[in-house]
């Protein structure tokens, strides 16, 4: 392969970069062996008395229920259901003195868990400080609270945000971490509020003097010795004088985030600055925990989202967290199932994204019926590497872990007996969907929605696929087709990487406005990928997908942000590869604004991304043409049956996980696997936790293909195909 040429493109470079990360660049945690073997099947018992009382959630019987959640009987019940860990309260940010009694109970409770062979974790609230409750020298930490021009900021009256640009705040966190690991002997650290710098989309973000100074240093490092790049970016070279964005549009004096695409260079740089510091602090904390005890698991709640712009809201660049943590929370309301309106909902995207980071997903397994409970657990087994998630809570918390106890017990016992199905596996995929990090960070909600609609076709058609980030371009995986749903921002170096991929035989599907903007979201006069797409792609379309941008007076339309609509699908052969252009995945108006009229991010349920695009058939045809051959493995079944495909290198097995989200069994289900030239079929077995055991199967081999047919699928089965 030819070497990538050096570029003078000033917009080139990753979303998250800076010398701050250099001392930590080589650090990479290994998942603790017990987590890798068992996954996480947890019960939550982390609410403290202080938090319930101060947050106005207390009931007259909460203290009695709180005591019940610290008993040996509670531990035994959790273990009997199939849980392997319990998370108890630890630091709700009310200081050591005021939490002393509860901390003693937590420490004793961890001892009870260990007595019965259970792992025990502790709950932290890293992003906040309960300023009212601090006493004596504890109050020194209040010099580190988050502030804007109106004073301290936080998401509740009794909590101020904590700004980790202050070294004292980092040391405060380390003190609590060390105590949890060394004194309390915690097996898991549960970091809630793993967000640094506040939540921009909720209007509670830090603009303290320390943040402003570090932002000036960030800009100076990036542009101080590059005057031409500074002029191109800001119109001048005095970058240390640039203030953090203090309002959504530069005019409206309210807290919040811009509506529409992120066109302001200062907002773009602020997003990158926050991503840099969040990644730095995440690496710092992960390395510190590892230095204390590498067998302690770390799970974080940093608002993992597939629809939301997490880089804008939280300074979170998901791929930059690779190799740091063992599990990531998703607390959204998108539980798996089929809606009455027909949309198929799943957290498959979440699972793929966090598994690419070396972790698994944590979510709440809350269901209304026994069948729904089995479906939720099956979904996590299949797509989450066998890790079940949160089984429920202690008495007094949102929902009791004992609900549908028999279903949980049976499913988790099956998982334990079949641990070999989840050990040492990697996802098998023929198609990759590129979620461009700058495209999502600097775009509006339509960028993520377009990606979700492309992914929805792959999910519903059961095509083996993966979600990939920017680094995939540097070293492409085994996927034969790469899809760019609406990757608006592509720099010159990335364009060259895509060219090399296609030249050497890769299939490329370019959708919507992919490559129409550079890494600063400046619109190009033509597609960056014109050479790959062919001379006719997009030529017959109109320029009418214009946008009202956040930094312009209301009503002014910017052609600098518009897109192409009305063009036809085109095919083009380039080198040894094939390229298809699909002009419209998402039509104007199909995705509501993700920022409301108050400049606050809209976190409400939105099912636009779970619908198939109008061009679904054209996309299917494009995938077939670009593959230029059969899928390695595929499943035919009723709509509502989802699949995950896994490869186990050590055993040479392909494992096909089947999950039925329908209200009744699916009949029949056919699995087809293409045999590699040097391989022969050794064995086929079907494992299922469904009541009644296995179902009737038939298998056949012809034309180098193995076909396995199941008469029916109730909820979940794993088809295990061994080749030699």
XYZ file of C-alpha atoms in Angstrom:
724
model
C 0.000 0.000 0.000
C 1.293 3.454 -0.830
C 2.228 5.796 1.987
C -0.251 8.503 2.888
C 0.991 11.891 1.640
C 1.551 14.725 4.083
C -1.143 17.385 3.999
C -1.348 21.105 4.479
C -5.070 20.856 5.297
C -5.332 23.010 8.453
C -8.592 21.306 9.449
C -7.025 17.840 9.543
C -6.571 15.985 12.815
C -8.601 14.009 15.342
C -11.438 15.438 17.410
C -9.423 14.834 20.582
C -5.707 15.683 20.586
C -3.130 17.653 22.568
C 0.139 17.356 24.441
C -1.851 16.899 27.651
C -2.456 13.282 26.605
C 1.121 12.412 25.662
C 2.271 11.122 29.098
C -0.794 8.866 29.212
C -0.923 7.814 25.562
C 0.489 4.315 26.096
C -1.733 3.432 29.061
C -4.226 0.625 28.476
C -6.109 -1.351 31.123
C -6.909 -5.026 30.798
C -10.402 -6.128 31.788
C -10.212 -7.957 35.143
C -10.385 -11.715 34.605
C -13.517 -12.134 36.685
C -15.400 -9.547 34.607
C -14.208 -11.120 31.374
C -15.380 -14.539 32.549
C -18.680 -13.677 34.243
C -19.770 -10.297 32.895
C -21.704 -7.985 35.199
C -25.050 -9.059 36.651
C -25.565 -6.449 39.331
C -28.083 -5.278 41.869
C -28.079 -1.570 42.706
C -28.206 -0.480 46.355
C -26.465 2.858 46.013
C -28.943 5.467 47.188
C -27.868 7.098 50.447
C -30.096 8.501 53.157
C -28.674 12.002 52.655
C -29.409 11.987 48.947
C -32.980 10.750 49.347
C -33.668 13.295 52.059
C -32.102 16.264 50.287
C -33.490 15.432 46.831
C -37.080 15.303 48.140
C -37.490 11.586 47.368
C -37.669 10.332 50.963
C -40.663 8.341 52.187
C -41.627 7.623 55.759
C -40.329 4.051 55.482
C -37.139 4.743 53.546
C -34.819 4.401 56.554
C -36.301 0.970 57.318
C -35.878 -0.084 53.686
C -32.347 1.323 53.724
C -31.508 -0.911 56.708
C -33.051 -3.916 54.919
C -30.713 -3.247 51.981
C -27.701 -3.755 54.247
C -28.624 -7.144 55.655
C -27.175 -10.571 55.049
C -30.602 -11.742 53.887
C -30.529 -9.140 51.113
C -27.115 -10.378 49.937
C -28.354 -13.985 49.914
C -31.457 -13.050 47.904
C -29.405 -11.164 45.330
C -27.077 -14.122 44.927
C -30.019 -16.520 44.626
C -31.464 -14.512 41.720
C -28.150 -14.858 39.893
C -26.416 -11.555 40.606
C -22.647 -11.630 40.937
C -22.222 -8.129 42.373
C -23.986 -5.438 44.393
C -23.219 -1.730 44.237
C -23.622 0.053 47.582
C -23.498 3.781 48.350
C -20.183 5.390 49.134
C -19.601 9.018 48.231
C -22.633 11.126 47.404
C -20.378 14.189 47.689
C -21.624 15.235 51.143
C -18.144 14.998 52.668
C -16.573 12.432 54.967
C -17.838 13.751 58.294
C -21.531 13.905 57.387
C -21.384 10.536 55.612
C -19.396 8.772 58.338
C -22.275 6.634 59.659
C -23.362 5.527 56.185
C -19.767 4.857 55.174
C -19.371 2.484 58.105
C -22.503 0.622 56.985
C -21.175 0.428 53.420
C -17.857 -0.994 54.591
C -19.576 -3.657 56.696
C -21.901 -4.476 53.797
C -18.940 -5.092 51.472
C -17.709 -7.617 54.033
C -21.078 -9.414 53.868
C -20.889 -9.595 50.079
C -17.400 -11.085 50.210
C -18.512 -13.574 52.845
C -21.041 -14.988 50.378
C -18.763 -14.984 47.339
C -20.254 -11.832 45.832
C -18.349 -8.911 44.357
C -19.118 -5.513 45.861
C -18.864 -2.085 44.295
C -19.128 1.469 45.590
C -20.928 4.488 44.164
C -19.173 7.803 43.512
C -20.638 11.117 42.365
C -17.552 12.663 40.774
C -19.047 15.669 39.012
C -20.586 17.383 42.046
C -19.973 18.452 45.614
C -22.681 18.704 48.302
C -21.500 22.124 49.426
C -24.003 22.522 52.274
C -22.774 19.460 54.184
C -19.031 20.092 54.187
C -17.353 20.956 57.464
C -13.938 22.236 58.565
C -11.118 21.811 56.067
C -13.468 19.918 53.740
C -14.813 23.308 52.719
C -11.480 24.123 51.064
C -12.683 22.129 48.051
C -15.292 24.824 47.389
C -12.565 26.883 45.745
C -12.820 24.322 42.921
C -16.544 24.556 42.158
C -17.772 25.209 38.646
C -18.758 28.814 37.945
C -20.105 31.019 35.224
C -20.671 34.776 35.230
C -23.614 34.345 37.630
C -21.792 32.242 40.228
C -21.576 28.513 41.089
C -23.362 26.085 38.745
C -24.700 22.597 39.336
C -27.628 20.402 38.413
C -29.360 20.727 41.818
C -29.510 23.418 44.541
C -27.631 21.199 46.981
C -24.900 20.270 44.474
C -22.277 22.514 42.933
C -20.353 21.130 39.985
C -16.708 20.310 40.674
C -14.134 21.663 38.208
C -11.243 19.268 37.644
C -9.087 21.895 36.007
C -8.081 22.550 39.623
C -5.390 20.072 40.769
C -6.971 20.126 44.236
C -10.152 18.592 42.804
C -8.159 15.745 41.251
C -6.479 15.055 44.597
C -9.879 15.130 46.335
C -11.127 12.420 43.945
C -7.960 10.348 44.406
C -8.406 10.406 48.187
C -11.881 8.895 47.883
C -10.706 6.368 45.281
C -7.769 5.205 47.408
C -10.013 4.794 50.473
C -12.522 2.724 48.453
C -9.866 0.372 47.064
C -7.492 0.025 50.004
C -9.720 0.453 53.060
C -13.158 -0.670 51.861
C -11.766 -3.427 49.563
C -14.233 -2.589 46.809
C -14.180 -4.821 43.711
C -15.938 -2.288 41.475
C -15.870 1.497 41.287
C -19.190 2.855 39.992
C -18.553 6.414 38.799
C -21.825 8.227 38.292
C -21.728 11.687 36.760
C -18.493 10.862 34.945
C -18.668 14.241 33.231
C -16.041 16.959 33.490
C -16.846 20.626 33.000
C -20.606 20.409 33.344
C -23.443 19.758 30.921
C -23.548 22.324 28.130
C -26.928 21.171 26.837
C -28.554 21.664 30.239
C -27.082 25.133 30.718
C -24.931 24.089 33.681
C -21.376 24.289 32.352
C -18.222 25.739 33.832
C -16.646 29.002 32.678
C -14.440 29.583 35.719
C -11.096 31.454 35.462
C -9.163 28.167 35.495
C -11.163 26.812 32.532
C -10.708 30.065 30.645
C -6.967 30.030 31.257
C -6.626 26.400 30.158
C -8.683 27.152 27.044
C -6.269 29.961 26.169
C -3.358 27.536 26.642
C -5.121 25.009 24.407
C -5.572 27.527 21.596
C -2.020 28.814 22.023
C -0.561 25.320 21.730
C -2.674 24.594 18.670
C -2.310 27.875 16.782
C 0.360 29.974 18.532
C 3.097 28.874 16.150
C 0.792 28.634 13.137
C -0.229 32.205 12.314
C -1.654 31.334 8.908
C -3.829 28.589 10.378
C -4.972 31.012 13.121
C -5.968 33.627 10.518
C -7.862 31.023 8.513
C -9.635 29.851 11.646
C -10.377 33.094 13.506
C -9.405 35.950 11.210
C -6.495 36.982 13.451
C -3.552 35.537 15.364
C -4.272 36.732 18.936
C -5.693 33.414 20.043
C -5.025 33.910 23.766
C -7.603 36.694 23.733
C -10.381 34.367 22.583
C -12.959 33.715 25.302
C -14.894 30.470 25.728
C -18.374 30.672 24.177
C -20.597 32.443 26.695
C -23.891 32.113 24.809
C -25.394 29.803 22.178
C -25.288 32.272 19.297
C -23.019 35.107 20.419
C -25.975 37.415 20.970
C -28.597 35.779 23.180
C -27.381 36.058 26.782
C -28.617 32.723 28.055
C -26.896 29.474 28.926
C -27.239 26.698 26.387
C -25.941 25.374 23.082
C -26.328 26.442 19.448
C -29.231 25.313 17.295
C -28.347 23.798 13.957
C -24.843 22.870 12.782
C -21.889 23.937 14.893
C -20.530 26.624 12.556
C -18.791 28.872 15.097
C -15.042 28.152 15.199
C -14.971 29.043 18.898
C -17.724 26.559 19.731
C -15.912 23.897 17.695
C -12.652 24.560 19.522
C -14.449 24.581 22.885
C -15.903 21.144 22.120
C -12.446 19.822 21.264
C -10.982 21.435 24.377
C -13.571 19.752 26.592
C -13.056 16.391 24.864
C -9.307 16.696 25.441
C -9.663 17.428 29.148
C -12.330 14.764 29.684
C -10.120 12.171 28.021
C -7.093 13.312 30.017
C -8.973 13.073 33.313
C -10.496 9.716 32.368
C -7.038 8.327 31.616
C -5.630 9.824 34.807
C -8.346 8.203 36.948
C -8.167 4.836 35.155
C -4.394 4.720 35.566
C -4.619 5.648 39.254
C -7.145 2.889 39.970
C -4.991 0.421 38.056
C -1.949 1.406 40.117
C -3.865 0.630 43.318
C -5.304 -2.710 42.181
C -5.568 -3.884 38.547
C -8.313 -6.358 39.523
C -10.744 -3.597 40.466
C -13.366 -3.098 37.774
C -14.367 0.395 36.665
C -17.754 1.309 35.245
C -18.780 4.837 34.350
C -21.989 6.720 33.701
C -21.068 9.326 31.135
C -24.432 9.402 29.341
C -23.588 7.040 26.485
C -25.828 8.093 23.595
C -26.301 7.100 19.970
C -28.749 9.865 19.018
C -27.252 12.638 21.142
C -24.221 14.843 20.534
C -22.181 13.750 23.539
C -19.113 15.722 22.451
C -21.111 18.952 22.599
C -23.096 18.175 25.722
C -20.469 16.524 27.898
C -17.090 16.824 26.184
C -17.229 13.079 25.582
C -15.412 11.561 22.598
C -16.326 7.889 23.033
C -13.539 6.275 20.970
C -10.922 8.238 22.932
C -11.922 6.204 26.028
C -10.851 2.904 24.443
C -8.988 0.615 26.822
C -9.908 2.547 29.973
C -13.103 1.139 31.477
C -14.945 -2.146 31.786
C -18.526 -0.947 31.399
C -20.457 2.141 30.329
C -23.989 3.076 31.354
C -26.910 3.901 29.071
C -29.869 5.241 31.039
C -32.084 6.124 28.081
C -35.601 4.802 27.544
C -34.824 2.806 24.404
C -35.310 -0.686 25.766
C -35.459 -3.520 23.209
C -38.824 -4.317 21.658
C -41.231 -3.643 18.814
C -43.335 -0.505 19.263
C -47.078 -0.514 18.483
C -46.180 1.773 15.563
C -43.809 -0.871 14.185
C -40.355 0.524 14.995
C -37.847 -2.098 16.161
C -35.905 -0.723 19.117
C -32.652 -2.152 20.412
C -29.435 -1.116 22.114
C -27.360 -3.027 19.578
C -25.599 0.198 18.541
C -24.645 1.027 22.123
C -23.268 -2.460 22.640
C -21.158 -2.428 19.490
C -19.742 0.986 20.307
C -18.681 0.160 23.865
C -17.397 -3.304 22.935
C -15.132 -1.637 20.376
C -13.794 0.334 23.358
C -13.027 -2.876 25.225
C -16.019 -2.657 27.579
C -19.657 -3.683 27.837
C -22.936 -1.829 28.321
C -24.832 -1.417 31.582
C -28.551 -0.697 31.508
C -31.625 -1.352 33.610
C -33.455 -4.641 32.985
C -36.930 -3.367 33.796
C -39.820 -5.207 32.155
C -43.604 -5.467 32.420
C -44.051 -9.189 31.691
C -42.010 -12.389 32.141
C -41.489 -12.664 28.383
C -40.270 -9.072 28.133
C -37.843 -9.763 30.986
C -36.407 -12.755 29.149
C -36.125 -10.703 25.960
C -34.216 -7.915 27.715
C -31.730 -10.350 29.263
C -31.380 -12.252 25.982
C -30.700 -8.981 24.172
C -27.811 -8.254 26.533
C -26.414 -11.762 26.324
C -26.387 -11.613 22.523
C -25.136 -8.095 21.872
C -23.291 -7.333 25.105
C -20.838 -10.203 25.190
C -22.866 -12.130 27.762
C -22.950 -9.319 30.335
C -26.470 -9.061 31.765
C -26.518 -5.537 33.238
C -28.497 -4.216 36.204
C -31.077 -6.741 37.428
C -32.872 -4.222 39.622
C -32.549 -2.410 42.913
C -32.669 -2.837 46.654
C -35.963 -2.186 48.460
C -36.938 1.478 48.370
C -35.278 2.194 45.046
C -37.009 2.461 41.628
C -37.815 -1.228 40.965
C -37.182 -4.330 43.018
C -34.578 -6.811 41.789
C -36.898 -9.641 42.877
C -39.411 -8.870 40.108
C -39.514 -11.850 37.712
C -36.913 -13.573 39.870
C -37.489 -16.998 38.320
C -36.892 -15.703 34.794
C -33.708 -13.946 35.869
C -32.483 -16.974 37.797
C -33.044 -19.355 34.866
C -31.423 -17.080 32.289
C -28.377 -16.338 34.447
C -27.906 -20.000 35.381
C -27.903 -20.847 31.660
C -25.341 -18.100 31.051
C -23.093 -19.579 33.741
C -23.310 -23.075 32.240
C -22.489 -21.721 28.774
C -19.740 -19.246 29.642
C -17.672 -20.727 26.809
C -19.994 -19.066 24.263
C -18.908 -15.611 25.422
C -15.235 -16.213 26.127
C -12.591 -14.925 23.713
C -15.033 -13.871 20.989
C -14.985 -10.951 18.606
C -17.780 -9.496 16.518
C -17.966 -10.786 12.959
C -18.936 -8.182 10.360
C -18.940 -7.696 6.595
C -20.086 -4.056 6.653
C -18.787 -1.093 8.655
C -20.663 2.135 9.348
C -18.353 5.094 9.914
C -19.598 7.378 12.675
C -17.334 10.336 11.884
C -16.391 11.968 15.160
C -16.157 15.557 13.924
C -19.224 15.140 11.730
C -21.376 14.268 14.747
C -19.694 16.768 17.091
C -20.039 19.703 14.673
C -23.251 18.704 12.904
C -26.879 18.990 13.940
C -29.059 16.074 15.007
C -29.625 14.944 11.433
C -26.067 13.572 11.183
C -26.547 11.008 13.959
C -30.088 10.299 12.753
C -28.846 9.493 9.235
C -26.341 7.068 10.733
C -29.056 5.422 12.811
C -31.290 4.964 9.762
C -28.517 3.274 7.813
C -27.788 1.076 10.836
C -31.488 0.265 11.148
C -31.496 -1.309 7.686
C -28.524 -3.469 8.685
C -30.181 -4.400 11.992
C -33.523 -5.356 10.479
C -31.941 -7.202 7.538
C -29.595 -9.023 9.945
C -26.498 -8.041 7.951
C -23.252 -8.562 9.935
C -22.003 -5.040 10.659
C -19.967 -2.949 13.047
C -19.746 0.717 13.992
C -16.322 2.216 13.444
C -14.621 5.465 14.373
C -11.989 7.606 12.660
C -9.073 5.312 13.527
C -10.553 2.544 11.356
C -9.451 4.514 8.294
C -5.825 4.253 9.377
C -6.013 0.464 9.565
C -9.203 -0.906 7.986
C -10.677 -4.049 9.473
C -11.968 -7.150 7.714
C -15.179 -5.416 6.614
C -15.644 -5.483 2.842
C -17.942 -2.455 2.655
C -17.724 0.904 4.424
C -20.813 3.134 4.621
C -20.628 6.900 5.145
C -24.219 7.759 6.229
C -23.775 11.546 6.367
C -20.151 12.060 7.380
C -20.157 15.721 6.447
C -16.725 16.576 7.856
C -13.893 14.689 6.148
C -10.409 16.144 5.955
C -7.933 15.606 3.126
C -5.942 12.904 4.924
C -9.115 10.917 5.589
C -10.083 11.331 1.951
C -6.769 9.791 0.907
C -7.298 6.896 3.312
C -10.717 6.226 1.747
C -9.141 6.325 -1.703
C -6.566 3.705 -0.683
C -9.316 1.514 0.759
C -11.287 1.557 -2.483
C -8.225 1.187 -4.723
C -7.320 -2.053 -2.951
C -10.786 -3.558 -3.378
C -12.998 -2.085 -0.661
C -16.617 -1.205 -1.306
C -17.701 2.329 -0.384
C -21.224 3.732 -0.044
C -21.215 7.529 0.148
C -24.483 8.985 1.411
C -25.984 12.442 1.525
C -23.395 15.195 2.167
C -20.455 13.003 3.168
C -17.261 14.870 2.334
C -18.944 18.161 1.392
C -17.283 19.861 4.395
C -13.735 19.872 5.738
C -12.628 19.182 9.324
C -13.721 22.690 10.373
C -17.115 22.170 8.714
C -16.319 24.654 5.952
C -18.265 23.771 2.846
C -16.313 22.666 -0.213
C -17.328 23.633 -3.757
C -17.576 19.922 -4.582
C -17.423 16.546 -2.868
C -13.983 15.668 -1.521
C -14.585 12.125 -2.793
C -15.526 13.177 -6.327
C -12.802 10.995 -7.875
C -14.205 7.916 -6.122
C -17.857 8.762 -6.691
C -17.540 9.386 -10.403
C -18.228 12.514 -12.484
C -22.031 12.256 -12.468
C -22.715 11.642 -8.764
C -24.931 14.365 -7.310
C -24.850 16.489 -10.459
C -28.602 16.240 -11.091
C -29.569 17.308 -7.560
C -30.563 20.661 -6.116
C -28.895 22.800 -3.459
C -32.041 23.238 -1.374
C -31.240 21.557 1.920
C -30.114 24.881 3.362
C -29.924 25.596 7.058
C -30.597 28.447 9.440
C -27.482 28.531 11.574
C -27.114 29.490 15.200
C -24.720 32.371 14.588
C -26.890 34.205 12.053
C -29.938 36.456 12.502
C -33.183 34.500 12.483
C -34.490 33.859 9.005
C -31.198 34.188 7.163
C -30.423 31.099 5.127
C -26.836 29.945 4.760
C -25.815 28.229 1.563
C -22.568 27.423 3.347
C -24.507 24.812 5.317
C -26.966 23.512 2.747
C -26.883 20.099 1.139
C -27.738 18.282 -2.048
C -31.209 16.805 -2.577
C -33.055 15.280 -5.493
C -30.073 13.536 -7.094
C -30.150 9.945 -8.291
C -28.228 6.925 -7.035
C -25.029 6.306 -9.003
C -22.459 3.515 -9.214
C -18.789 3.847 -10.055
C -15.827 1.468 -10.255
C -12.535 2.835 -8.968
C -9.376 0.751 -8.902
C -10.337 -2.688 -7.604
C -13.226 -1.295 -5.572
C -16.814 -0.216 -6.073
C -18.484 3.022 -4.984
C -22.167 3.939 -4.737
C -23.539 7.414 -4.078
C -26.944 7.641 -2.342
C -28.028 11.305 -2.192
C -30.638 11.240 0.552
C -30.834 9.094 3.671
C -32.767 11.613 5.737
C -35.253 14.012 4.202
C -35.571 17.603 5.435
C -37.835 17.768 8.483
C -37.686 14.046 9.342
C -35.448 14.768 12.344
C -36.750 17.346 14.792
C -34.296 19.856 16.183
C -32.247 18.393 18.991
C -32.012 21.855 20.618
C -35.187 23.611 21.751
C -36.117 27.285 21.550
C -34.460 27.896 24.937
C -31.137 26.578 23.551
C -31.373 23.488 25.763
C -30.666 20.036 24.379
C -33.777 17.918 23.849
C -33.174 14.579 25.565
C -36.757 13.406 25.069
C -37.580 10.101 23.390
C -37.262 10.416 19.636
C -37.824 7.412 17.371
C -36.823 9.085 14.090
C -33.584 7.104 13.994
C -35.355 3.766 14.389
C -37.280 4.164 11.133
C -36.058 2.802 7.825
C -35.004 5.435 5.289
C -37.128 5.935 2.193
C -34.121 4.718 0.182
C -33.853 1.408 2.088
C -34.155 -0.701 -1.092
C -31.496 1.370 -2.874
C -29.212 0.955 0.142
C -29.746 -2.822 0.139
C -28.912 -2.981 -3.554
C -25.813 -0.845 -2.996
C -24.585 -3.183 -0.248
C -25.067 -6.239 -2.466
C -23.218 -4.609 -5.380
C -20.348 -3.382 -3.225
C -19.949 -6.734 -1.463
C -19.536 -8.393 -4.859
C -20.172 -11.769 -3.264
C -22.185 -13.465 -0.500
C -22.200 -12.467 3.146
C -20.032 -14.697 5.338
C -23.085 -15.530 7.430
C -26.706 -14.499 7.244
C -30.064 -15.246 8.876
C -33.534 -15.330 7.339
C -36.411 -14.893 9.785
C -39.491 -12.837 10.562
C -39.067 -9.113 11.057
C -38.372 -8.634 14.753
C -35.702 -11.330 15.031
C -32.291 -9.740 15.615
C -28.872 -11.322 15.265
C -25.307 -10.923 16.453
C -22.496 -12.824 14.802
C -19.347 -13.789 16.675
C -16.075 -15.502 15.822
C -14.143 -17.520 18.401
C -10.616 -17.826 17.051
C -9.310 -20.294 19.645
C -12.012 -22.871 18.864
C -12.646 -21.954 15.228
C -16.351 -21.562 15.976
C -18.855 -19.137 14.502
C -21.615 -18.311 16.989
C -24.890 -16.841 15.772
C -26.982 -15.265 18.524
C -30.712 -15.088 17.736
C -33.053 -12.809 19.711
C -36.802 -12.728 19.059
C -38.437 -9.459 20.153
C -41.904 -10.493 18.957
C -44.779 -11.431 21.265
C -44.865 -14.979 19.863
C -42.324 -17.532 18.620
C -40.784 -16.900 15.198
C -41.056 -19.722 12.637
C -38.831 -20.814 10.948
C -35.335 -19.339 11.266
C -32.632 -20.193 8.714
C -28.901 -19.607 9.247
C -26.578 -19.722 6.217
C -22.800 -19.776 6.579
C -20.300 -19.614 3.728
C -17.500 -22.153 4.193
C -13.962 -20.931 3.561
C -12.184 -22.976 0.841
C -9.958 -24.848 3.293
C -12.661 -25.464 5.914
C -15.112 -28.311 6.537
C -18.107 -28.487 8.848
C -17.305 -30.291 12.104
C -20.321 -29.781 14.332
C -23.517 -27.772 14.797
C -25.390 -27.338 18.050
C -28.128 -25.007 19.240
C -28.114 -23.800 22.849
C -31.113 -22.028 24.348
C -32.391 -21.025 27.799
C -35.988 -21.000 26.547
C -38.454 -23.100 28.562
C -38.740 -26.556 27.079
C -35.169 -26.624 25.867
C -34.043 -26.973 22.276
C -36.110 -26.886 19.124
C -36.019 -29.131 16.078
C -33.246 -28.309 13.621
C -32.139 -29.446 10.184
C -28.800 -28.869 8.517
C -27.346 -29.270 5.044
C -24.110 -28.530 3.197
C -24.062 -27.613 -0.487
C -22.091 -25.272 -2.749
C -19.678 -24.476 0.089
C -22.563 -23.262 2.261
C -23.887 -24.608 5.543
C -27.612 -24.170 6.162
C -29.171 -24.692 9.605
C -32.921 -24.352 9.964
C -34.735 -24.004 13.308
C -38.436 -24.875 13.327
C -39.050 -22.033 15.733
C -37.356 -19.509 17.983
C -39.138 -18.589 21.194
C -36.887 -15.843 22.654
C -33.180 -16.682 22.455
C -30.836 -19.240 20.988
C -27.155 -19.472 20.110
C -26.284 -21.497 17.016
C -22.739 -22.798 17.417
C -20.996 -23.864 14.204
C -17.603 -25.556 14.478
C -15.342 -25.797 11.425
C -12.043 -27.526 10.945
